[in-house]
C-alpha cells in the first residue's frame, strides 16, 4: 500500500508491522525524530521524509532517525536537539551535522575544552557550549569558536596558553566568553610590536601573565603596563637609557 500527502503525526496512526511493505511519502513541514523512528518500525520500505524541513528531539532519537536505512531524509533539514548533552554525545552530533546543510541547534555542558574541540559542526550551527574549569590553549578555544554561532562559555577556564596572536584572537572574540581571573602563558618570544596586545591581555585578567620580550629598547620596554606580579622576562637591546626608565 502507498500513503502520501500525510504528515508524520497522521502517518503514525498506522498499526502495520515492520514486515509490511507500506510506502510512506510524508508532506513537507517539521517532525519529531520519535515519530519518524516510529514510522520506520511500521514498514519494510524506506520512509520518504525528504520533504521534512525540520527534525526535533533528543540527540539519541535524532541520531537514530538520521542514521536509519529505513528513513530517507532531506539533505538540508534543520535539527533541534532537546535537552543538555555532554562529551558522550559529540560523535552523534557530528554525524547529524554531517548529514545536513541545515542549522543544528544543541546544548552541551560539563565537557573540557579538549572534548569540545572534537566538534565538527559549522560556524552557522547554534551549539551552546559551557566548558568545565581547567586550562586550555588559545588555539583550541579559537577552533571551538568556529563550530558554533553562539558565544562559547569559557568563563570557567583557569588558564590559557599559546602565541600572543592566538590568545589575542581568543580573548577579543565576540564568540568566546572568558572570565577575568585566568592565567595566561605566552609561548612565543615578543618584541616591541607585541607590547600593546600584551598590555591589553594583562589588563583583562587579574591573574599572572607569563611572557618573554626581547630585542627592544629600554624606552620601548617602558611602555609595558603589566603588573609587578606578572612574570615578564625582558631582554633589552644595547644602548643607553636612564635610571628612571630602568626603575
Short mmCIF file of C-alpha atoms in Angstrom, two decimals, residues 2-138:
data_model
loop_
_atom_site.label_atom_id
_atom_site.label_comp_id
_atom_site.label_asym_id
_atom_site.label_seq_id
_atom_site.Cartn_x
_atom_site.Cartn_y
_atom_site.Cartn_z
CA UNK A 2 1.03 3.61 -0.52
CA UNK A 3 0.32 6.50 1.82
CA UNK A 4 1.09 10.02 0.51
CA UNK A 5 0.45 13.65 1.43
CA UNK A 6 0.32 13.00 5.16
CA UNK A 7 2.37 14.45 7.96
CA UNK A 8 4.29 12.28 10.39
CA UNK A 9 1.61 12.53 13.08
CA UNK A 10 -1.10 11.34 10.70
CA UNK A 11 1.08 8.54 9.33
CA UNK A 12 1.87 7.39 12.84
CA UNK A 13 -1.73 6.22 13.25
CA UNK A 14 -0.70 3.22 11.14
CA UNK A 15 -0.65 -0.03 13.06
CA UNK A 16 1.13 -2.06 10.38
CA UNK A 17 4.17 -4.19 11.11
CA UNK A 18 7.79 -3.65 10.17
CA UNK A 19 7.47 -6.52 7.73
CA UNK A 20 4.64 -4.84 5.79
CA UNK A 21 5.60 -3.05 2.56
CA UNK A 22 3.92 0.30 3.16
CA UNK A 23 5.25 3.16 1.03
CA UNK A 24 5.00 6.35 3.09
CA UNK A 25 5.55 9.74 1.42
CA UNK A 26 5.44 12.46 4.06
CA UNK A 27 4.33 16.00 3.28
CA UNK A 28 6.57 18.97 3.98
CA UNK A 29 6.92 20.52 7.40
CA UNK A 30 8.52 19.57 10.69
CA UNK A 31 8.50 16.32 12.62
CA UNK A 32 9.89 14.85 15.77
CA UNK A 33 12.56 12.22 15.43
CA UNK A 34 10.48 9.94 17.67
CA UNK A 35 7.65 9.97 15.11
CA UNK A 36 9.99 9.21 12.22
CA UNK A 37 11.50 6.32 14.16
CA UNK A 38 8.03 5.04 14.95
CA UNK A 39 7.09 5.09 11.25
CA UNK A 40 10.31 3.28 10.43
CA UNK A 41 9.03 0.37 12.53
CA UNK A 42 5.75 0.15 10.61
CA UNK A 43 7.05 -0.69 7.16
CA UNK A 44 9.81 -2.56 5.37
CA UNK A 45 10.03 0.27 2.81
CA UNK A 46 12.19 3.32 3.47
CA UNK A 47 10.03 6.16 4.80
CA UNK A 48 10.22 9.10 2.40
CA UNK A 49 10.90 12.05 4.71
CA UNK A 50 12.76 14.11 2.10
CA UNK A 51 10.13 16.86 2.32
CA UNK A 52 10.59 17.23 6.08
CA UNK A 53 12.38 20.52 6.70
CA UNK A 54 12.98 20.26 10.45
CA UNK A 55 13.52 17.41 12.90
CA UNK A 56 13.46 17.80 16.68
CA UNK A 57 14.05 15.50 19.62
CA UNK A 58 16.68 14.09 21.90
CA UNK A 59 20.11 13.51 20.40
CA UNK A 60 19.56 9.77 20.60
CA UNK A 61 16.27 9.95 18.68
CA UNK A 62 17.55 12.38 16.05
CA UNK A 63 20.70 10.31 15.59
CA UNK A 64 18.60 7.17 15.07
CA UNK A 65 16.31 8.80 12.52
CA UNK A 66 19.23 10.27 10.59
CA UNK A 67 21.31 7.09 10.50
CA UNK A 68 18.46 4.65 9.78
CA UNK A 69 18.44 2.98 6.36
CA UNK A 70 14.67 2.94 6.73
CA UNK A 71 14.26 6.72 6.57
CA UNK A 72 15.16 8.95 3.62
CA UNK A 73 15.81 12.47 4.87
CA UNK A 74 16.38 15.76 3.12
CA UNK A 75 19.98 16.90 2.76
CA UNK A 76 19.07 20.29 4.23
CA UNK A 77 16.79 19.67 7.21
CA UNK A 78 17.25 21.69 10.37
CA UNK A 79 17.75 19.76 13.60
CA UNK A 80 16.81 20.94 17.09
CA UNK A 81 18.31 18.74 19.79
CA UNK A 82 16.39 18.89 23.06
CA UNK A 83 17.97 18.57 26.48
CA UNK A 84 21.57 19.15 27.53
CA UNK A 85 24.34 16.83 26.40
CA UNK A 86 27.93 16.15 27.43
CA UNK A 87 31.07 14.85 25.74
CA UNK A 88 29.45 11.44 25.18
CA UNK A 89 27.15 12.97 22.57
CA UNK A 90 29.76 14.69 20.43
CA UNK A 91 30.22 11.84 17.96
CA UNK A 92 26.47 11.52 17.40
CA UNK A 93 26.07 15.28 16.96
CA UNK A 94 28.90 15.36 14.42
CA UNK A 95 27.16 12.61 12.45
CA UNK A 96 23.87 14.54 12.45
CA UNK A 97 25.65 17.71 11.32
CA UNK A 98 27.43 15.83 8.54
CA UNK A 99 24.10 14.59 7.17
CA UNK A 100 22.59 18.03 6.53
CA UNK A 101 23.43 21.54 5.43
CA UNK A 102 20.67 22.89 7.67
CA UNK A 103 21.28 24.54 11.02
CA UNK A 104 21.85 22.30 14.04
CA UNK A 105 20.73 23.60 17.45
CA UNK A 106 22.00 21.85 20.57
CA UNK A 107 23.39 22.44 24.08
CA UNK A 108 26.47 20.84 25.62
CA UNK A 109 27.87 21.29 29.11
CA UNK A 110 30.24 19.57 31.55
CA UNK A 111 32.91 18.99 28.95
CA UNK A 112 36.52 20.09 28.71
CA UNK A 113 37.82 22.39 26.02
CA UNK A 114 39.70 19.44 24.53
CA UNK A 115 36.49 17.41 24.34
CA UNK A 116 34.60 20.32 22.78
CA UNK A 117 37.38 20.65 20.22
CA UNK A 118 36.21 17.33 18.75
CA UNK A 119 33.08 19.04 17.40
CA UNK A 120 32.89 19.25 13.61
CA UNK A 121 29.72 21.33 13.43
CA UNK A 122 29.69 24.51 11.33
CA UNK A 123 30.08 28.13 12.39
CA UNK A 124 26.44 28.59 11.35
CA UNK A 125 25.19 25.95 13.80
CA UNK A 126 23.73 27.11 17.12
CA UNK A 127 25.68 24.96 19.56
CA UNK A 128 25.60 26.28 23.14
CA UNK A 129 28.79 25.15 24.89
CA UNK A 130 29.61 25.51 28.58
CA UNK A 131 33.18 24.41 29.28
CA UNK A 132 34.41 22.88 32.53
CA UNK A 133 37.07 24.52 34.67
CA UNK A 134 40.64 23.85 33.62
CA UNK A 135 43.43 25.11 31.42
CA UNK A 136 43.43 25.08 27.64
CA UNK A 137 45.19 26.58 24.64
CA UNK A 138 44.08 29.61 22.70
#
